[in-house]
PDB file of N, CA and C in Angstrom:
ATOM      1  N   MET A 470     -17.523  -2.452 -13.246  1.00  0.00           N
ATOM      2  CA  MET A 470     -17.388  -0.723 -12.952  1.00  0.00           C
ATOM      3  C   MET A 470     -16.012  -0.695 -13.217  1.00  0.00           C
ATOM      4  N   LYS A 471     -15.166   0.087 -13.517  1.00  0.00           N
ATOM      5  CA  LYS A 471     -14.101   0.436 -14.176  1.00  0.00           C
ATOM      6  C   LYS A 471     -13.544   1.383 -13.053  1.00  0.00           C
ATOM      7  N   ARG A 472     -12.483   1.188 -12.404  1.00  0.00           N
ATOM      8  CA  ARG A 472     -11.671   2.092 -11.741  1.00  0.00           C
ATOM      9  C   ARG A 472     -10.509   2.613 -11.941  1.00  0.00           C
ATOM     10  N   TYR A 473     -10.551   4.249 -11.885  1.00  0.00           N
ATOM     11  CA  TYR A 473     -10.170   5.326 -12.247  1.00  0.00           C
ATOM     12  C   TYR A 473      -9.366   5.495 -11.581  1.00  0.00           C
ATOM     13  N   TRP A 474      -8.254   5.974 -11.798  1.00  0.00           N
ATOM     14  CA  TRP A 474      -7.127   6.739 -11.354  1.00  0.00           C
ATOM     15  C   TRP A 474      -6.618   7.330 -11.700  1.00  0.00           C
ATOM     16  N   PRO A 475      -6.850   8.570 -11.828  1.00  0.00           N
ATOM     17  CA  PRO A 475      -6.384   9.258 -13.173  1.00  0.00           C
ATOM     18  C   PRO A 475      -4.400   9.610 -12.828  1.00  0.00           C
ATOM     19  N   GLY A 476      -3.557   9.709 -13.834  1.00  0.00           N
ATOM     20  CA  GLY A 476      -2.520   9.362 -14.310  1.00  0.00           C
ATOM     21  C   GLY A 476      -1.909   7.893 -14.098  1.00  0.00           C
ATOM     22  N   PHE A 477      -2.681   7.586 -14.378  1.00  0.00           N
ATOM     23  CA  PHE A 477      -1.922   5.932 -13.951  1.00  0.00           C
ATOM     24  C   PHE A 477      -2.677   5.205 -14.784  1.00  0.00           C
ATOM     25  N   LYS A 478      -1.688   4.595 -15.462  1.00  0.00           N
ATOM     26  CA  LYS A 478      -1.788   3.665 -16.643  1.00  0.00           C
ATOM     27  C   LYS A 478      -1.914   2.473 -16.058  1.00  0.00           C
ATOM     28  N   ILE A 479      -2.476   1.174 -17.000  1.00  0.00           N
ATOM     29  CA  ILE A 479      -2.900   0.031 -16.727  1.00  0.00           C
ATOM     30  C   ILE A 479      -1.544  -0.871 -16.074  1.00  0.00           C
ATOM     31  N   LEU A 480      -0.074  -0.518 -17.163  1.00  0.00           N
ATOM     32  CA  LEU A 480       1.034  -1.047 -16.802  1.00  0.00           C
ATOM     33  C   LEU A 480       1.382  -0.238 -15.457  1.00  0.00           C
ATOM     34  N   ASP A 481       1.007   0.754 -15.226  1.00  0.00           N
ATOM     35  CA  ASP A 481       1.604   1.320 -13.742  1.00  0.00           C
ATOM     36  C   ASP A 481       0.529   0.734 -12.906  1.00  0.00           C
ATOM     37  N   ARG A 482      -0.465   0.388 -13.006  1.00  0.00           N
ATOM     38  CA  ARG A 482      -1.378  -0.103 -11.470  1.00  0.00           C
ATOM     39  C   ARG A 482      -0.810  -1.617 -11.591  1.00  0.00           C
ATOM     40  N   TYR A 483      -0.372  -2.283 -12.928  1.00  0.00           N
ATOM     41  CA  TYR A 483       0.342  -3.694 -12.724  1.00  0.00           C
ATOM     42  C   TYR A 483       1.027  -3.550 -11.939  1.00  0.00           C
ATOM     43  N   ILE A 484       2.243  -2.334 -12.267  1.00  0.00           N
ATOM     44  CA  ILE A 484       3.569  -2.734 -11.489  1.00  0.00           C
ATOM     45  C   ILE A 484       3.467  -2.092  -9.688  1.00  0.00           C
ATOM     46  N   LEU A 485       3.060  -1.414  -9.702  1.00  0.00           N
ATOM     47  CA  LEU A 485       2.330  -0.750  -7.996  1.00  0.00           C
ATOM     48  C   LEU A 485       2.173  -2.074  -6.826  1.00  0.00           C
ATOM     49  N   GLY A 486       0.933  -2.441  -8.355  1.00  0.00           N
ATOM     50  CA  GLY A 486       0.388  -3.635  -7.458  1.00  0.00           C
ATOM     51  C   GLY A 486       1.258  -5.005  -7.271  1.00  0.00           C
ATOM     52  N   LYS A 487       2.399  -5.467  -7.961  1.00  0.00           N
ATOM     53  CA  LYS A 487       3.230  -6.106  -7.549  1.00  0.00           C
ATOM     54  C   LYS A 487       4.057  -5.582  -6.831  1.00  0.00           C
ATOM     55  N   PHE A 488       4.356  -4.508  -6.860  1.00  0.00           N
ATOM     56  CA  PHE A 488       5.323  -4.026  -5.725  1.00  0.00           C
ATOM     57  C   PHE A 488       4.690  -4.239  -4.203  1.00  0.00           C
ATOM     58  N   LEU A 489       3.387  -3.596  -4.391  1.00  0.00           N
ATOM     59  CA  LEU A 489       2.943  -3.705  -2.800  1.00  0.00           C
ATOM     60  C   LEU A 489       2.441  -5.096  -2.053  1.00  0.00           C
ATOM     61  N   ALA A 490       2.106  -6.144  -3.049  1.00  0.00           N
ATOM     62  CA  ALA A 490       1.690  -7.202  -2.865  1.00  0.00           C
ATOM     63  C   ALA A 490       3.203  -7.782  -2.564  1.00  0.00           C
ATOM     64  N   THR A 491       3.873  -7.584  -2.836  1.00  0.00           N
ATOM     65  CA  THR A 491       5.468  -8.319  -2.378  1.00  0.00           C
ATOM     66  C   THR A 491       5.861  -7.677  -1.231  1.00  0.00           C
ATOM     67  N   TYR A 492       5.746  -6.246  -0.883  1.00  0.00           N
ATOM     68  CA  TYR A 492       6.114  -5.445  -0.354  1.00  0.00           C
ATOM     69  C   TYR A 492       5.157  -5.775   1.699  1.00  0.00           C
ATOM     70  N   PHE A 493       3.946  -6.094   1.467  1.00  0.00           N
ATOM     71  CA  PHE A 493       2.713  -6.718   2.243  1.00  0.00           C
ATOM     72  C   PHE A 493       3.360  -7.724   2.822  1.00  0.00           C
ATOM     73  N   PHE A 494       3.945  -8.598   1.804  1.00  0.00           N
ATOM     74  CA  PHE A 494       4.248 -10.531   2.392  1.00  0.00           C
ATOM     75  C   PHE A 494       5.617  -9.787   3.022  1.00  0.00           C
ATOM     76  N   ALA A 495       6.607  -8.812   2.248  1.00  0.00           N
ATOM     77  CA  ALA A 495       7.874  -9.345   2.978  1.00  0.00           C
ATOM     78  C   ALA A 495       7.325  -8.970   4.534  1.00  0.00           C
ATOM     79  N   ILE A 496       6.753  -7.894   4.603  1.00  0.00           N
ATOM     80  CA  ILE A 496       6.267  -7.242   6.193  1.00  0.00           C
ATOM     81  C   ILE A 496       5.788  -8.509   6.867  1.00  0.00           C
ATOM     82  N   ALA A 497       4.976  -9.016   6.533  1.00  0.00           N
ATOM     83  CA  ALA A 497       4.419 -10.469   7.363  1.00  0.00           C
ATOM     84  C   ALA A 497       5.522 -11.429   7.570  1.00  0.00           C
ATOM     85  N   MET A 498       5.918 -11.963   6.428  1.00  0.00           N
ATOM     86  CA  MET A 498       7.219 -12.607   6.976  1.00  0.00           C
ATOM     87  C   MET A 498       8.430 -12.582   7.731  1.00  0.00           C
ATOM     88  N   ILE A 499       8.480 -11.358   7.565  1.00  0.00           N
ATOM     89  CA  ILE A 499       9.511 -11.026   8.521  1.00  0.00           C
ATOM     90  C   ILE A 499       9.296 -10.460  10.012  1.00  0.00           C
ATOM     91  N   ILE A 500       8.142  -9.668   9.845  1.00  0.00           N
ATOM     92  CA  ILE A 500       7.497 -10.210  11.252  1.00  0.00           C
ATOM     93  C   ILE A 500       7.209 -11.095  12.422  1.00  0.00           C
ATOM     94  N   VAL A 501       6.733 -12.137  11.211  1.00  0.00           N
ATOM     95  CA  VAL A 501       6.459 -13.209  11.952  1.00  0.00           C
ATOM     96  C   VAL A 501       7.361 -13.491  12.510  1.00  0.00           C
ATOM     97  N   ILE A 502       8.532 -13.806  11.648  1.00  0.00           N
ATOM     98  CA  ILE A 502      10.146 -14.422  12.480  1.00  0.00           C
ATOM     99  C   ILE A 502      10.537 -13.515  13.438  1.00  0.00           C
ATOM    100  N   VAL A 503      10.440 -12.014  13.446  1.00  0.00           N
ATOM    101  CA  VAL A 503      10.696 -11.666  14.801  1.00  0.00           C
ATOM    102  C   VAL A 503      10.288 -11.275  15.648  1.00  0.00           C
ATOM    103  N   VAL A 504       9.004 -11.861  15.653  1.00  0.00           N
ATOM    104  CA  VAL A 504       7.913 -11.942  16.890  1.00  0.00           C
ATOM    105  C   VAL A 504       8.747 -13.453  17.263  1.00  0.00           C
ATOM    106  N   ILE A 505       8.431 -14.372  16.655  1.00  0.00           N
ATOM    107  CA  ILE A 505       8.851 -15.888  17.483  1.00  0.00           C
ATOM    108  C   ILE A 505      10.311 -15.556  17.694  1.00  0.00           C
ATOM    109  N   PHE A 506      11.027 -14.918  17.375  1.00  0.00           N
ATOM    110  CA  PHE A 506      12.653 -14.679  18.046  1.00  0.00           C
ATOM    111  C   PHE A 506      12.097 -14.302  19.405  1.00  0.00           C
ATOM    112  N   ASP A 507      11.870 -12.793  19.482  1.00  0.00           N
ATOM    113  CA  ASP A 507      11.740 -12.019  20.320  1.00  0.00           C
ATOM    114  C   ASP A 507      10.897 -12.773  21.477  1.00  0.00           C
ATOM    115  N   TYR A 508       9.796 -13.577  21.023  1.00  0.00           N
ATOM    116  CA  TYR A 508       9.027 -14.303  22.112  1.00  0.00           C
ATOM    117  C   TYR A 508      10.469 -15.649  23.244  1.00  0.00           C
ATOM    118  N   VAL A 509      10.789 -16.120  22.016  1.00  0.00           N
ATOM    119  CA  VAL A 509      11.752 -17.102  22.663  1.00  0.00           C
ATOM    120  C   VAL A 509      12.718 -16.904  23.363  1.00  0.00           C
ATOM    121  N   GLU A 510      13.703 -15.429  23.095  1.00  0.00           N
ATOM    122  CA  GLU A 510      14.300 -14.663  23.909  1.00  0.00           C
ATOM    123  C   GLU A 510      13.771 -14.207  25.154  1.00  0.00           C
ATOM    124  N   LYS A 511      12.464 -13.691  25.039  1.00  0.00           N
ATOM    125  CA  LYS A 511      12.083 -13.428  26.688  1.00  0.00           C
ATOM    126  C   LYS A 511      11.136 -13.853  27.134  1.00  0.00           C
ATOM    127  N   ILE A 512      10.647 -15.569  26.807  1.00  0.00           N
ATOM    128  CA  ILE A 512       9.874 -16.100  27.276  1.00  0.00           C
ATOM    129  C   ILE A 512      10.201 -16.496  28.843  1.00  0.00           C
ATOM    130  N   ASP A 513      11.388 -16.589  29.361  1.00  0.00           N
ATOM    131  CA  ASP A 513      11.862 -16.179  30.785  1.00  0.00           C
ATOM    132  C   ASP A 513      11.461 -14.997  31.519  1.00  0.00           C
ATOM    133  N   ASP A 514      11.501 -14.120  30.960  1.00  0.00           N
ATOM    134  CA  ASP A 514      11.257 -12.861  31.587  1.00  0.00           C
ATOM    135  C   ASP A 514       9.347 -12.999  31.907  1.00  0.00           C
ATOM    136  N   PHE A 515       8.920 -13.697  30.764  1.00  0.00           N
ATOM    137  CA  PHE A 515       7.091 -13.233  30.786  1.00  0.00           C
ATOM    138  C   PHE A 515       7.514 -14.350  31.830  1.00  0.00           C
ATOM    139  N   THR A 516       7.398 -15.754  31.970  1.00  0.00           N
ATOM    140  CA  THR A 516       6.830 -16.491  33.238  1.00  0.00           C
ATOM    141  C   THR A 516       7.466 -16.179  34.635  1.00  0.00           C
ATOM    142  N   GLU A 517       8.450 -15.374  34.628  1.00  0.00           N
ATOM    143  CA  GLU A 517       9.343 -14.862  35.945  1.00  0.00           C
ATOM    144  C   GLU A 517       8.320 -13.821  36.648  1.00  0.00           C
ATOM    145  N   THR A 518       7.730 -13.239  35.338  1.00  0.00           N
ATOM    146  CA  THR A 518       6.746 -12.091  36.092  1.00  0.00           C
ATOM    147  C   THR A 518       5.437 -12.890  36.369  1.00  0.00           C
ATOM    148  N   HIS A 519       5.066 -14.070  36.062  1.00  0.00           N
ATOM    149  CA  HIS A 519       3.678 -14.513  35.642  1.00  0.00           C
ATOM    150  C   HIS A 519       2.698 -13.409  35.056  1.00  0.00           C
ATOM    151  N   ALA A 520       2.906 -13.050  33.501  1.00  0.00           N
ATOM    152  CA  ALA A 520       2.555 -12.725  32.726  1.00  0.00           C
ATOM    153  C   ALA A 520       1.841 -13.495  32.258  1.00  0.00           C
ATOM    154  N   PRO A 521       0.375 -12.772  32.184  1.00  0.00           N
ATOM    155  CA  PRO A 521      -0.427 -13.693  31.004  1.00  0.00           C
ATOM    156  C   PRO A 521      -0.476 -13.559  29.428  1.00  0.00           C
ATOM    157  N   LEU A 522      -0.780 -14.441  29.391  1.00  0.00           N
ATOM    158  CA  LEU A 522      -0.284 -14.806  27.452  1.00  0.00           C
ATOM    159  C   LEU A 522      -1.091 -13.523  26.649  1.00  0.00           C
ATOM    160  N   LYS A 523      -2.430 -13.312  27.312  1.00  0.00           N
ATOM    161  CA  LYS A 523      -3.588 -12.153  26.822  1.00  0.00           C
ATOM    162  C   LYS A 523      -3.186 -10.812  27.186  1.00  0.00           C
ATOM    163  N   GLU A 524      -2.121 -10.553  27.777  1.00  0.00           N
ATOM    164  CA  GLU A 524      -1.264  -9.528  28.158  1.00  0.00           C
ATOM    165  C   GLU A 524      -0.199  -9.043  26.824  1.00  0.00           C
ATOM    166  N   VAL A 525       0.766 -10.151  26.898  1.00  0.00           N
ATOM    167  CA  VAL A 525       1.842 -10.242  26.290  1.00  0.00           C
ATOM    168  C   VAL A 525       1.798 -10.034  24.659  1.00  0.00           C
ATOM    169  N   LEU A 526       0.197 -10.849  24.304  1.00  0.00           N
ATOM    170  CA  LEU A 526      -0.078 -10.701  22.708  1.00  0.00           C
ATOM    171  C   LEU A 526      -0.446  -9.558  22.537  1.00  0.00           C
ATOM    172  N   PHE A 527      -1.214  -8.938  23.539  1.00  0.00           N
ATOM    173  CA  PHE A 527      -2.043  -8.199  23.062  1.00  0.00           C
ATOM    174  C   PHE A 527      -1.832  -6.747  23.530  1.00  0.00           C
ATOM    175  N   THR A 528      -0.756  -6.429  24.332  1.00  0.00           N
ATOM    176  CA  THR A 528       0.041  -5.509  24.622  1.00  0.00           C
ATOM    177  C   THR A 528       1.277  -5.121  24.616  1.00  0.00           C
ATOM    178  N   TYR A 529       1.979  -6.256  24.918  1.00  0.00           N
ATOM    179  CA  TYR A 529       3.278  -5.936  24.342  1.00  0.00           C
ATOM    180  C   TYR A 529       3.337  -6.291  22.922  1.00  0.00           C
ATOM    181  N   TYR A 530       3.091  -7.281  22.291  1.00  0.00           N
ATOM    182  CA  TYR A 530       3.287  -7.224  20.321  1.00  0.00           C
ATOM    183  C   TYR A 530       2.378  -6.706  19.715  1.00  0.00           C
ATOM    184  N   LEU A 531       1.468  -6.026  20.154  1.00  0.00           N
ATOM    185  CA  LEU A 531       0.618  -5.005  19.122  1.00  0.00           C
ATOM    186  C   LEU A 531       1.177  -3.465  19.401  1.00  0.00           C
ATOM    187  N   ASN A 532       2.044  -3.202  20.486  1.00  0.00           N
ATOM    188  CA  ASN A 532       2.900  -2.416  20.501  1.00  0.00           C
ATOM    189  C   ASN A 532       4.508  -2.507  19.813  1.00  0.00           C
ATOM    190  N   PHE A 533       4.309  -3.752  19.897  1.00  0.00           N
ATOM    191  CA  PHE A 533       6.015  -3.922  19.501  1.00  0.00           C
ATOM    192  C   PHE A 533       6.034  -4.149  17.306  1.00  0.00           C
ATOM    193  N   ILE A 534       4.674  -4.145  17.375  1.00  0.00           N
ATOM    194  CA  ILE A 534       4.776  -4.425  16.134  1.00  0.00           C
ATOM    195  C   ILE A 534       5.008  -3.380  15.059  1.00  0.00           C
ATOM    196  N   PRO A 535       4.044  -2.272  15.338  1.00  0.00           N
ATOM    197  CA  PRO A 535       3.666  -0.817  14.122  1.00  0.00           C
ATOM    198  C   PRO A 535       5.421  -0.415  14.704  1.00  0.00           C
ATOM    199  N   PHE A 536       6.123  -0.546  15.871  1.00  0.00           N
ATOM    200  CA  PHE A 536       7.460  -0.281  16.158  1.00  0.00           C
ATOM    201  C   PHE A 536       8.425  -0.174  15.317  1.00  0.00           C
ATOM    202  N   PHE A 537       8.583  -1.607  15.077  1.00  0.00           N
ATOM    203  CA  PHE A 537       9.310  -2.649  14.467  1.00  0.00           C
ATOM    204  C   PHE A 537       9.443  -1.961  12.563  1.00  0.00           C
ATOM    205  N   ILE A 538       8.012  -1.873  12.251  1.00  0.00           N
ATOM    206  CA  ILE A 538       7.507  -1.876  11.083  1.00  0.00           C
ATOM    207  C   ILE A 538       7.854  -0.275  10.820  1.00  0.00           C
ATOM    208  N   ASN A 539       7.930   0.885  11.665  1.00  0.00           N
ATOM    209  CA  ASN A 539       8.380   1.906  11.342  1.00  0.00           C
ATOM    210  C   ASN A 539       9.650   2.767  11.466  1.00  0.00           C
ATOM    211  N   GLN A 540      10.337   1.311  12.020  1.00  0.00           N
ATOM    212  CA  GLN A 540      11.870   1.272  12.106  1.00  0.00           C
ATOM    213  C   GLN A 540      12.147   0.810  10.862  1.00  0.00           C
ATOM    214  N   PHE A 541      12.048  -0.221  10.362  1.00  0.00           N
ATOM    215  CA  PHE A 541      12.665  -0.948   9.156  1.00  0.00           C
ATOM    216  C   PHE A 541      11.705  -0.732   7.728  1.00  0.00           C
ATOM    217  N   SER A 542      11.514   0.289   7.572  1.00  0.00           N
ATOM    218  CA  SER A 542       9.832   0.110   6.612  1.00  0.00           C
ATOM    219  C   SER A 542      11.449   0.472   5.615  1.00  0.00           C
ATOM    220  N   GLY A 543      12.225   1.279   5.654  1.00  0.00           N
ATOM    221  CA  GLY A 543      13.321   1.420   4.533  1.00  0.00           C
ATOM    222  C   GLY A 543      13.590   0.016   3.939  1.00  0.00           C
ATOM    223  N   LEU A 544      14.167  -0.640   5.038  1.00  0.00           N
ATOM    224  CA  LEU A 544      14.519  -2.435   4.670  1.00  0.00           C
ATOM    225  C   LEU A 544      13.491  -3.185   4.069  1.00  0.00           C
ATOM    226  N   PHE A 545      12.312  -3.169   4.080  1.00  0.00           N
ATOM    227  CA  PHE A 545      11.217  -3.782   3.518  1.00  0.00           C
ATOM    228  C   PHE A 545      10.978  -3.456   2.306  1.00  0.00           C
ATOM    229  N   THR A 546      11.201  -1.863   2.278  1.00  0.00           N
ATOM    230  CA  THR A 546      11.181  -1.411   0.615  1.00  0.00           C
ATOM    231  C   THR A 546      12.200  -2.175  -0.351  1.00  0.00           C
ATOM    232  N   PHE A 547      12.959  -1.843   0.506  1.00  0.00           N
ATOM    233  CA  PHE A 547      14.326  -2.711  -0.371  1.00  0.00           C
ATOM    234  C   PHE A 547      13.978  -4.169  -0.899  1.00  0.00           C
ATOM    235  N   ILE A 548      13.772  -4.641   0.230  1.00  0.00           N
ATOM    236  CA  ILE A 548      13.614  -6.690   0.201  1.00  0.00           C
ATOM    237  C   ILE A 548      12.381  -6.503  -1.318  1.00  0.00           C
ATOM    238  N   ALA A 549      11.449  -5.703  -0.964  1.00  0.00           N
ATOM    239  CA  ALA A 549      10.576  -5.685  -1.952  1.00  0.00           C
ATOM    240  C   ALA A 549      11.052  -5.603  -3.182  1.00  0.00           C
ATOM    241  N   CYS A 550      11.911  -4.418  -3.469  1.00  0.00           N
ATOM    242  CA  CYS A 550      11.991  -3.736  -4.609  1.00  0.00           C
ATOM    243  C   CYS A 550      12.727  -4.661  -5.317  1.00  0.00           C
ATOM    244  N   ILE A 551      13.563  -5.425  -4.961  1.00  0.00           N
ATOM    245  CA  ILE A 551      14.734  -6.266  -5.056  1.00  0.00           C
ATOM    246  C   ILE A 551      13.873  -7.881  -5.532  1.00  0.00           C
ATOM    247  N   PHE A 552      12.814  -8.038  -4.762  1.00  0.00           N
ATOM    248  CA  PHE A 552      12.525  -9.312  -5.056  1.00  0.00           C
ATOM    249  C   PHE A 552      11.559  -8.863  -6.071  1.00  0.00           C
ATOM    250  N   PHE A 553      10.330  -7.937  -6.446  1.00  0.00           N
ATOM    251  CA  PHE A 553       9.703  -8.155  -7.170  1.00  0.00           C
ATOM    252  C   PHE A 553      10.241  -8.291  -8.740  1.00  0.00           C
ATOM    253  N   THR A 554      11.399  -7.331  -8.489  1.00  0.00           N
ATOM    254  CA  THR A 554      11.986  -6.868 -10.232  1.00  0.00           C
ATOM    255  C   THR A 554      13.097  -7.901 -10.512  1.00  0.00           C
ATOM    256  N   SER A 555      13.179  -8.718  -9.609  1.00  0.00           N
ATOM    257  CA  SER A 555      14.201  -9.838  -9.918  1.00  0.00           C
ATOM    258  C   SER A 555      12.838 -11.032 -10.205  1.00  0.00           C
ATOM    259  N   LYS A 556      11.931 -11.069 -10.025  1.00  0.00           N
ATOM    260  CA  LYS A 556      10.689 -11.782 -10.320  1.00  0.00           C
ATOM    261  C   LYS A 556      10.439 -11.336 -11.859  1.00  0.00           C
ATOM    262  N   MET A 557      10.281 -10.015 -11.941  1.00  0.00           N
ATOM    263  CA  MET A 557       9.670  -9.363 -13.307  1.00  0.00           C
ATOM    264  C   MET A 557      10.938  -9.978 -14.399  1.00  0.00           C
ATOM    265  N   ALA A 558      12.184  -9.697 -13.831  1.00  0.00           N
ATOM    266  CA  ALA A 558      13.169  -9.838 -14.783  1.00  0.00           C
ATOM    267  C   ALA A 558      13.279 -11.759 -14.868  1.00  0.00           C
ATOM    268  N   TYR A 559      12.899 -12.058 -14.110  1.00  0.00           N
ATOM    269  CA  TYR A 559      12.954 -13.702 -14.208  1.00  0.00           C
ATOM    270  C   TYR A 559      11.730 -14.560 -15.520  1.00  0.00           C
ATOM    271  N   GLN A 560      10.623 -13.194 -15.316  1.00  0.00           N
ATOM    272  CA  GLN A 560       9.375 -14.057 -16.175  1.00  0.00           C
ATOM    273  C   GLN A 560       9.653 -13.257 -17.820  1.00  0.00           C
ATOM    274  N   THR A 561      10.523 -12.275 -17.747  1.00  0.00           N
ATOM    275  CA  THR A 561      10.868 -11.133 -19.068  1.00  0.00           C
ATOM    276  C   THR A 561       9.862 -10.194 -18.744  1.00  0.00           C
ATOM    277  N   GLU A 562       8.851 -10.311 -18.217  1.00  0.00           N
ATOM    278  CA  GLU A 562       7.592  -8.764 -18.062  1.00  0.00           C
ATOM    279  C   GLU A 562       8.834  -7.358 -18.062  1.00  0.00           C
ATOM    280  N   ILE A 563      10.211  -7.512 -17.684  1.00  0.00           N
ATOM    281  CA  ILE A 563      10.786  -6.770 -18.310  1.00  0.00           C
ATOM    282  C   ILE A 563      11.182  -5.855 -19.588  1.00  0.00           C
ATOM    283  N   VAL A 564      11.398  -7.141 -20.022  1.00  0.00           N
ATOM    284  CA  VAL A 564      11.605  -7.067 -21.307  1.00  0.00           C
ATOM    285  C   VAL A 564      10.627  -6.151 -22.510  1.00  0.00           C
ATOM    286  N   ALA A 565       9.298  -7.285 -22.382  1.00  0.00           N
ATOM    287  CA  ALA A 565       8.139  -6.995 -22.762  1.00  0.00           C
ATOM    288  C   ALA A 565       7.802  -5.091 -22.466  1.00  0.00           C
ATOM    289  N   MET A 566       8.225  -4.962 -21.382  1.00  0.00           N
ATOM    290  CA  MET A 566       7.592  -3.613 -21.062  1.00  0.00           C
ATOM    291  C   MET A 566       8.461  -2.709 -21.830  1.00  0.00           C
ATOM    292  N   LEU A 567      10.009  -2.963 -22.272  1.00  0.00           N
ATOM    293  CA  LEU A 567      10.733  -2.015 -22.956  1.00  0.00           C
ATOM    294  C   LEU A 567      10.337  -2.428 -24.352  1.00  0.00           C
ATOM    295  N   SER A 568       9.433  -3.297 -24.568  1.00  0.00           N
ATOM    296  CA  SER A 568       9.784  -3.621 -26.439  1.00  0.00           C
ATOM    297  C   SER A 568       8.497  -2.609 -26.397  1.00  0.00           C
ATOM    298  N   GLY A 569       7.624  -2.899 -25.822  1.00  0.00           N
ATOM    299  CA  GLY A 569       6.545  -2.292 -25.927  1.00  0.00           C
ATOM    300  C   GLY A 569       6.293  -0.805 -25.753  1.00  0.00           C
ATOM    301  N   GLY A 570       7.661  -0.315 -25.533  1.00  0.00           N
ATOM    302  CA  GLY A 570       7.320   1.220 -25.695  1.00  0.00           C
ATOM    303  C   GLY A 570       7.507   2.041 -24.500  1.00  0.00           C
ATOM    304  N   MET A 571       8.098   1.271 -23.098  1.00  0.00           N
ATOM    305  CA  MET A 571       8.253   2.194 -21.913  1.00  0.00           C
ATOM    306  C   MET A 571       9.195   2.254 -21.653  1.00  0.00           C
ATOM    307  N   SER A 572       9.713   4.039 -21.363  1.00  0.00           N
ATOM    308  CA  SER A 572      10.770   3.998 -21.043  1.00  0.00           C
ATOM    309  C   SER A 572      11.776   3.616 -19.919  1.00  0.00           C
ATOM    310  N   PHE A 573      13.151   3.379 -19.953  1.00  0.00           N
ATOM    311  CA  PHE A 573      13.485   2.527 -18.600  1.00  0.00           C
ATOM    312  C   PHE A 573      13.593   3.520 -17.515  1.00  0.00           C
ATOM    313  N   ARG A 574      13.532   5.017 -17.402  1.00  0.00           N
ATOM    314  CA  ARG A 574      13.612   5.896 -16.219  1.00  0.00           C
ATOM    315  C   ARG A 574      12.294   5.291 -16.080  1.00  0.00           C
ATOM    316  N   ARG A 575      10.946   5.512 -16.748  1.00  0.00           N
ATOM    317  CA  ARG A 575       9.611   5.060 -16.001  1.00  0.00           C
ATOM    318  C   ARG A 575       9.469   3.645 -15.543  1.00  0.00           C
ATOM    319  N   LEU A 576      10.026   3.109 -15.934  1.00  0.00           N
ATOM    320  CA  LEU A 576      10.253   1.497 -15.201  1.00  0.00           C
ATOM    321  C   LEU A 576      10.669   1.775 -14.128  1.00  0.00           C
TER     322      LEU A 576
END
C-alpha cells in the first residue's frame, strides 16, 4: 500500500524521516540524563518528606518532562539538525543529492 503525502517527494520523506528520528533520539537521550541528574539532586528532599516512589515518578516527573521538552525544544532541534546533517555529509549523501539535481536551498 503506497503512502501518499502531497507535496513530498521520496527524497523529502527520507530527509524528514532522518531528521525526526534524530530529533526524538536526542530528546530521549537528554531527558534520561536530565531526569537522572534531577533525581540524584533531589533524592534527599524526596526521602525527608517520605514521598513514595510512585508519586515521585508519576506525578513529579510526568509533569517535569513535558515542561522540559517545551523549554528546550529549540535546542533539541539544533542538536538534531547538526547530528543528522553531519551524518549525511559523512556518508556523502549530500553530494549525491546535489549531483542528482536537488538545489542547495531545498536541501
